[in-house]
Short mmCIF file of C-alpha atoms in Angstrom, two decimals:
data_model
loop_
_atom_site.label_atom_id
_atom_site.label_comp_id
_atom_site.label_asym_id
_atom_site.label_seq_id
_atom_site.Cartn_x
_atom_site.Cartn_y
_atom_site.Cartn_z
CA MET A 1 -0.03 -0.14 -0.13
CA ASN A 2 1.11 3.38 -0.87
CA GLU A 3 0.11 6.62 1.20
CA LEU A 4 0.02 9.54 -1.18
CA VAL A 5 -1.01 12.97 -1.43
CA THR A 6 -3.09 14.31 -4.24
CA GLY A 7 -1.69 17.71 -6.30
CA GLU A 8 -4.89 19.15 -5.06
CA ALA A 9 -3.51 18.91 -1.03
CA VAL A 10 -6.25 16.68 -0.51
CA ALA A 11 -4.95 13.99 2.21
CA LEU A 12 -6.46 10.54 1.13
CA GLU A 13 -4.67 7.21 1.29
CA LEU A 14 -4.74 6.32 -2.59
CA ARG A 15 -3.51 2.80 -3.23
CA PRO A 16 -1.77 1.76 -6.34
CA ALA A 17 -4.46 0.49 -8.96
CA ARG A 18 -4.56 -3.40 -9.82
CA LEU A 19 -3.97 -4.77 -13.28
CA PRO A 20 -7.81 -5.61 -13.66
CA SER A 21 -9.11 -2.42 -13.11
CA ARG A 22 -6.33 -0.51 -15.15
CA ALA A 23 -7.11 -3.03 -18.31
CA LEU A 24 -10.52 -2.02 -18.02
CA ALA A 25 -9.97 1.62 -18.23
CA VAL A 26 -7.54 1.01 -20.95
CA LEU A 27 -10.50 -0.75 -22.87
CA ILE A 28 -12.73 2.16 -22.42
CA ASP A 29 -10.20 4.50 -23.47
CA LEU A 30 -9.38 2.38 -26.38
CA ALA A 31 -13.00 1.96 -27.61
CA VAL A 32 -13.70 5.50 -27.28
CA ALA A 33 -10.49 6.48 -29.06
CA MET A 34 -11.13 4.04 -31.82
CA LEU A 35 -14.46 5.12 -32.34
CA ALA A 36 -13.41 8.50 -33.05
CA TYR A 37 -10.61 7.56 -35.25
CA ILE A 38 -13.28 5.60 -37.08
CA VAL A 39 -15.62 8.24 -37.26
CA VAL A 40 -12.66 11.02 -38.48
CA SER A 41 -11.12 8.63 -40.95
CA VAL A 42 -14.64 7.82 -42.76
CA GLY A 43 -14.62 11.86 -42.76
CA LEU A 44 -11.44 12.35 -44.06
CA LEU A 45 -11.52 9.54 -46.60
CA VAL A 46 -14.77 11.33 -48.11
CA ALA A 47 -13.13 14.86 -47.96
CA THR A 48 -9.60 13.76 -49.49
CA ALA A 49 -11.24 11.60 -52.40
CA SER A 50 -10.07 13.63 -54.89
CA LEU A 51 -6.23 13.60 -53.59
CA ASP A 52 -3.59 10.90 -54.81
CA GLU A 53 -2.69 7.98 -53.20
CA ALA A 54 0.63 9.52 -51.16
CA ALA A 55 -1.31 12.43 -49.70
CA GLN A 56 -4.17 10.10 -48.92
CA ILE A 57 -1.52 7.87 -46.70
CA ALA A 58 0.00 10.77 -45.12
CA VAL A 59 -3.33 12.20 -43.89
CA SER A 60 -4.26 8.88 -42.43
CA ILE A 61 -0.66 8.79 -40.59
CA ALA A 62 -1.78 12.09 -39.18
CA THR A 63 -5.24 11.24 -38.06
CA PHE A 64 -3.76 8.09 -36.36
CA LEU A 65 -1.46 10.12 -34.53
CA LEU A 66 -3.62 13.13 -33.75
CA VAL A 67 -6.79 10.74 -32.45
CA LEU A 68 -4.90 7.52 -30.98
CA VAL A 69 -2.06 9.41 -29.84
CA GLY A 70 -2.49 13.06 -29.31
CA ALA A 71 -5.74 13.08 -28.04
CA PRO A 72 -5.35 10.66 -24.73
CA ILE A 73 -1.93 12.97 -23.91
CA ALA A 74 -4.11 16.03 -24.11
CA VAL A 75 -7.04 14.47 -22.18
CA GLU A 76 -4.50 13.27 -19.46
CA THR A 77 -3.07 16.68 -19.31
CA LEU A 78 -6.09 18.81 -19.16
CA SER A 79 -7.66 16.45 -16.59
CA HIS A 80 -4.63 15.77 -14.50
CA GLY A 81 -4.47 12.32 -15.34
CA ARG A 82 -8.24 11.18 -15.51
CA SER A 83 -9.43 10.00 -18.82
CA LEU A 84 -12.72 8.84 -19.55
CA GLY A 85 -11.89 5.42 -18.56
CA LYS A 86 -9.94 6.31 -15.53
CA LEU A 87 -13.06 8.51 -14.41
CA ALA A 88 -15.50 5.62 -14.66
CA CYS A 89 -13.02 3.27 -12.82
CA GLY A 90 -12.23 5.58 -10.45
CA LEU A 91 -8.45 5.55 -11.10
CA ARG A 92 -6.30 8.53 -11.43
CA VAL A 93 -2.55 8.82 -12.93
CA VAL A 94 -0.40 11.10 -10.55
CA ARG A 95 3.28 11.83 -10.00
CA ASP A 96 5.20 9.17 -7.74
CA ASP A 97 4.78 11.79 -5.10
CA GLY A 98 1.37 12.04 -5.18
CA GLY A 99 1.12 15.38 -7.24
CA PRO A 100 -0.88 16.02 -10.48
CA ILE A 101 0.75 15.29 -13.73
CA ARG A 102 1.83 17.75 -16.32
CA PHE A 103 2.04 17.68 -20.06
CA ARG A 104 5.86 16.17 -19.83
CA HIS A 105 4.13 13.11 -17.82
CA ALA A 106 1.52 12.56 -20.31
CA LEU A 107 3.51 12.74 -23.29
CA VAL A 108 5.92 9.98 -22.03
CA ARG A 109 3.16 7.84 -20.96
CA GLY A 110 1.54 8.34 -24.54
CA ALA A 111 4.56 7.89 -26.49
CA LEU A 112 5.38 4.75 -24.76
CA GLY A 113 1.53 3.40 -24.60
CA VAL A 114 1.94 3.21 -28.84
CA VAL A 115 4.54 0.36 -28.21
CA GLU A 116 3.29 -0.86 -24.65
CA ILE A 117 -0.69 -0.98 -25.77
CA LEU A 118 -1.17 -0.77 -29.36
CA LEU A 119 1.31 -2.29 -31.50
CA THR A 120 1.52 -5.09 -29.12
CA PHE A 121 -1.94 -5.28 -27.93
CA GLY A 122 -1.06 -4.52 -24.36
CA VAL A 123 0.91 -8.01 -24.03
CA VAL A 124 4.20 -5.48 -22.73
CA ALA A 125 1.94 -3.47 -20.60
CA CYS A 126 0.41 -6.45 -18.87
CA ILE A 127 3.91 -8.19 -18.19
CA ALA A 128 5.28 -4.73 -17.17
CA SER A 129 2.36 -4.19 -14.50
CA LEU A 130 2.81 -7.68 -13.12
CA VAL A 131 6.70 -7.45 -12.56
CA SER A 132 6.33 -3.75 -10.92
CA ALA A 133 5.48 -3.82 -7.04
CA ARG A 134 2.94 -0.89 -7.84
CA GLY A 135 1.63 -2.28 -10.83
CA ARG A 136 3.18 0.53 -13.18
CA ARG A 137 3.81 -0.43 -16.73
CA LEU A 138 7.00 1.15 -18.98
CA GLY A 139 5.66 4.50 -19.47
CA ASP A 140 4.61 4.87 -16.02
CA VAL A 141 8.32 3.83 -14.85
CA PHE A 142 9.79 6.34 -17.46
CA ALA A 143 7.39 9.14 -16.97
CA GLY A 144 7.75 8.98 -12.96
CA THR A 145 3.84 8.20 -12.38
CA LEU A 146 1.57 5.87 -10.65
CA VAL A 147 -2.06 5.00 -11.81
CA VAL A 148 -3.61 5.00 -8.17
CA ARG A 149 -7.46 4.06 -7.04
CA GLU A 150 -8.91 7.47 -6.48
CA ARG A 151 -12.15 6.17 -4.53
CA VAL A 152 -11.13 5.05 -1.40
CA PRO A 153 -13.60 4.14 1.52
CA ALA A 154 -13.88 6.71 4.31
CA GLY A 155 -12.85 4.14 6.90
CA GLN A 156 -9.60 3.81 5.12
CA VAL A 157 -8.48 7.45 5.15
CA GLY A 158 -5.49 8.02 7.27
CA PHE A 159 -5.37 10.93 9.40
CA VAL A 160 -2.18 13.53 8.56
CA PRO A 161 -2.16 16.22 11.63
CA PRO A 162 -2.26 19.84 10.46
CA PRO A 163 0.27 21.96 11.43
CA PRO A 164 -0.25 24.30 14.62
CA PRO A 165 -1.96 27.69 13.51
CA TRP A 166 0.85 30.05 14.92
CA LEU A 167 2.93 28.32 12.15
CA ALA A 168 0.53 28.91 9.35
CA GLY A 169 1.98 30.96 6.34
CA ARG A 170 5.42 31.14 8.12
CA PHE A 171 7.41 29.49 5.35
CA SER A 172 5.46 30.83 2.35
CA GLY A 173 8.30 32.57 0.72
CA LEU A 174 10.82 29.60 1.12
CA ASP A 175 12.03 27.85 -2.10
CA LEU A 176 11.13 24.07 -1.78
CA SER A 177 12.13 23.30 -5.49
CA ALA A 178 15.23 21.33 -4.19
CA VAL A 179 13.29 18.75 -2.06
CA PRO A 180 13.04 15.79 -3.85
CA ASP A 181 9.71 13.94 -4.22
CA GLY A 182 10.46 11.08 -2.19
CA LEU A 183 11.36 13.01 0.74
CA TRP A 184 8.03 14.72 0.60
CA LEU A 185 6.62 11.18 0.55
CA ALA A 186 8.78 10.13 3.54
CA VAL A 187 7.38 13.14 5.60
CA ARG A 188 3.84 12.47 4.92
CA GLN A 189 4.11 8.57 5.60
CA TYR A 190 5.77 9.76 9.35
CA LEU A 191 2.91 11.91 9.64
CA THR A 192 0.49 9.37 9.00
CA ARG A 193 1.78 6.83 11.18
CA MET A 194 3.40 8.79 14.02
CA HIS A 195 1.10 7.62 16.85
CA GLN A 196 1.76 3.82 15.95
CA LEU A 197 5.72 4.71 16.44
CA ASP A 198 7.35 4.08 19.85
CA PRO A 199 7.72 7.87 21.25
CA GLN A 200 11.76 7.71 20.88
CA VAL A 201 11.58 6.18 17.46
CA GLY A 202 9.39 8.80 16.45
CA ARG A 203 11.02 11.60 17.70
CA SER A 204 14.51 10.22 16.07
CA MET A 205 13.12 9.90 12.51
CA ALA A 206 11.45 13.35 13.08
CA GLU A 207 14.50 14.75 13.76
CA ARG A 208 16.07 12.83 10.92
CA LEU A 209 13.39 13.92 8.49
CA SER A 210 13.70 17.50 9.39
CA ALA A 211 17.80 17.65 8.82
CA ASP A 212 16.70 16.37 5.36
CA LEU A 213 14.54 19.05 5.00
CA THR A 214 16.90 21.56 6.55
CA ALA A 215 19.35 20.13 3.78
CA HIS A 216 17.56 20.89 0.90
CA THR A 217 16.11 24.24 1.89
CA GLY A 218 18.49 26.00 3.87
CA VAL A 219 16.25 26.90 6.61
CA PRO A 220 16.43 25.03 9.89
CA ALA A 221 13.22 24.52 12.29
CA PRO A 222 12.34 27.66 14.00
CA GLN A 223 13.86 27.70 17.94
CA GLY A 224 11.48 25.84 20.19
CA VAL A 225 9.36 24.34 17.57
CA PRO A 226 9.17 20.40 17.52
CA PRO A 227 10.22 18.61 14.39
CA ALA A 228 7.04 17.10 13.79
CA ALA A 229 5.14 20.35 13.80
CA PHE A 230 8.13 21.86 11.20
CA LEU A 231 7.39 18.80 9.19
CA ALA A 232 3.67 19.25 9.08
CA THR A 233 3.89 23.23 8.52
CA MET A 234 6.73 22.20 5.55
CA LEU A 235 4.15 19.40 4.10
CA GLN A 236 0.96 21.83 4.11
CA GLU A 237 2.99 24.65 2.23
CA ARG A 238 4.05 22.12 -0.36
CA GLN A 239 0.26 20.99 -0.63
CA ALA A 240 -0.96 24.47 -0.73
CA ARG A 241 1.40 25.36 -3.54
CA GLU A 242 0.03 22.58 -5.42
CA ALA A 243 -3.10 23.30 -5.06
CA ARG A 244 -2.21 26.95 -6.48
CA ARG A 245 -0.90 25.78 -8.96
CA ALA A 246 -3.81 23.06 -9.95
CA TYR A 247 -6.55 25.64 -9.31
CA GLY A 248 -4.71 28.60 -10.96
CA GLY A 249 -4.43 30.59 -7.84
CA GLY A 250 -7.63 29.97 -6.25
CA VAL A 251 -8.17 28.77 -2.60
CA ALA A 252 -8.33 24.88 -2.30
CA ALA A 253 -8.77 22.33 0.51
CA GLY A 254 -5.54 22.06 2.42
CA ALA A 255 -4.14 25.60 1.43
CA ALA A 256 -2.30 27.32 4.29
CA VAL A 257 -4.58 29.67 6.58
CA SER A 258 -3.14 33.10 7.35
CA PRO A 259 -2.57 33.70 11.20
CA THR A 260 -5.32 36.03 12.43
CA ALA A 261 -4.59 39.37 13.98
CA GLY A 262 -3.66 39.38 17.78
CA SER A 263 -2.40 35.67 17.47
CA PRO A 264 1.18 34.28 18.26
CA GLY A 265 3.03 34.02 14.84
CA ALA A 266 1.02 36.85 13.14
CA GLY A 267 4.08 38.95 13.09
CA SER A 268 6.35 39.33 10.05
CA ALA A 269 9.22 37.10 11.60
CA PRO A 270 11.61 36.17 8.90
CA VAL A 271 11.41 32.49 7.56
CA GLY A 272 13.53 30.27 9.59
CA GLY A 273 14.76 33.07 11.67
CA GLY A 274 15.12 33.17 15.43
CA PRO A 275 12.78 31.73 17.76
CA VAL A 276 9.01 31.97 17.11
CA SER A 277 8.24 34.00 19.78
CA GLU A 278 9.98 35.53 23.01
CA GLY A 279 9.69 33.73 26.37
CA LEU A 280 7.68 30.47 24.84
CA ALA A 281 6.80 27.78 27.14
CA HIS A 282 5.35 24.63 26.37
CA GLU A 283 1.92 23.57 27.81
CA GLY A 284 0.09 20.24 27.28
CA PRO A 285 -1.80 19.38 24.12
CA VAL A 286 -5.25 21.37 23.29
CA GLY A 287 -6.69 19.03 20.53
CA LYS A 288 -6.62 15.24 20.06
CA GLY A 289 -6.24 13.20 17.13
CA PRO A 290 -8.05 9.95 16.25
CA SER A 291 -5.73 7.92 18.56
CA GLY A 292 -6.48 9.99 21.22
CA GLU A 293 -3.04 11.76 21.55
CA ALA A 294 -2.35 15.56 20.25
CA PRO A 295 0.10 15.42 17.49
CA PHE A 296 1.97 18.56 18.44
CA ALA A 297 2.03 20.43 22.00
CA ALA A 298 1.38 24.11 21.36
CA PRO A 299 3.72 26.82 22.76
CA ARG A 300 2.21 29.50 24.72
CA PRO A 301 3.38 32.82 25.46
CA VAL A 302 4.26 34.08 29.26
CA GLU A 303 2.15 36.82 28.74
CA ALA A 304 -1.08 37.62 27.23
CA PRO A 305 -1.10 39.31 23.74
CA PRO A 306 -2.53 43.01 24.39
CA ALA A 307 -5.26 42.20 21.81
CA ALA A 308 -6.31 39.00 23.84
CA ALA A 309 -6.04 40.55 27.17
CA GLU A 310 -8.65 43.44 25.89
CA SER A 311 -11.10 41.13 24.30
CA GLY A 312 -10.99 39.13 27.39
CA SER A 313 -11.71 36.22 25.16
CA GLU A 314 -10.20 32.40 25.68
CA GLY A 315 -7.53 30.85 23.53
CA SER A 316 -5.91 33.05 21.34
CA GLY A 317 -5.57 30.62 18.65
CA THR A 318 -2.30 29.42 19.75
CA GLY A 319 -3.84 25.70 20.38
CA PHE A 320 -3.64 22.81 17.86
CA VAL A 321 -6.83 21.38 17.27
CA PRO A 322 -7.38 18.94 14.50
CA PRO A 323 -10.28 19.98 12.00
CA ALA A 324 -13.11 17.75 12.48
#
């Protein structure tokens, strides 16, 4: 089982698709493509009846490449990995890290699909899928993609703890392009299983992953921030950027929420700079996750902020409360 995050920043336990469901999706796509190819070919045959034989052969080759190769590539690119057959079977093509595919991924898959599926009648694709541990054909291997099950029962969905509110937006200006996809996947797998690990083992894993992120970004965790909270904040920032890229800058699920006025962390402290706040002390967890334990302990200021003191409201937004 592979736990992934979709490019729309929705935390789901997506699993690699099995060969039968992938074969059914391919058959549906091929049936639609062949029907379109026959209709277009008949129309072009009537329209080019006055041309010589060489011109008609050239038109036939162009039609084959355009309908059976170019159209699937365009559909996968525009739909972010969901063709008609995959949509009917609840499948989707994603990157190895779970992000949305782009044109280059669809191009490699489509080009190799001509050999794997069309010219060999799917024999090569079936053999490659059976040999691969995650059911990937050669096009997926060279493109760095994976076909996953998009529809998963709600009871099987894992819980990824969100970062503390007082860290939201802290790394919005940080360059994350140097972080490899495998490291993001490892971070999410740790956050999903952190409650199942021995506390000492989980702490060492969080420190190691935090050090790896620091090595690729050049920005260490702020002083006083637990490694797990730092990992959750960085992962949410990455998911928010993927969401903005997928939706054209619109607000999407999982996007970072800016700190409210008067709450700790609302200041313009530099990324990865000094401590989160002067004189922070850790208190017990405020909210609890599904396992009955709070993922992170939220720090509290020694002195209440002026805004909170004036309003007299309880809980100034520094507590870590998982979403309902």
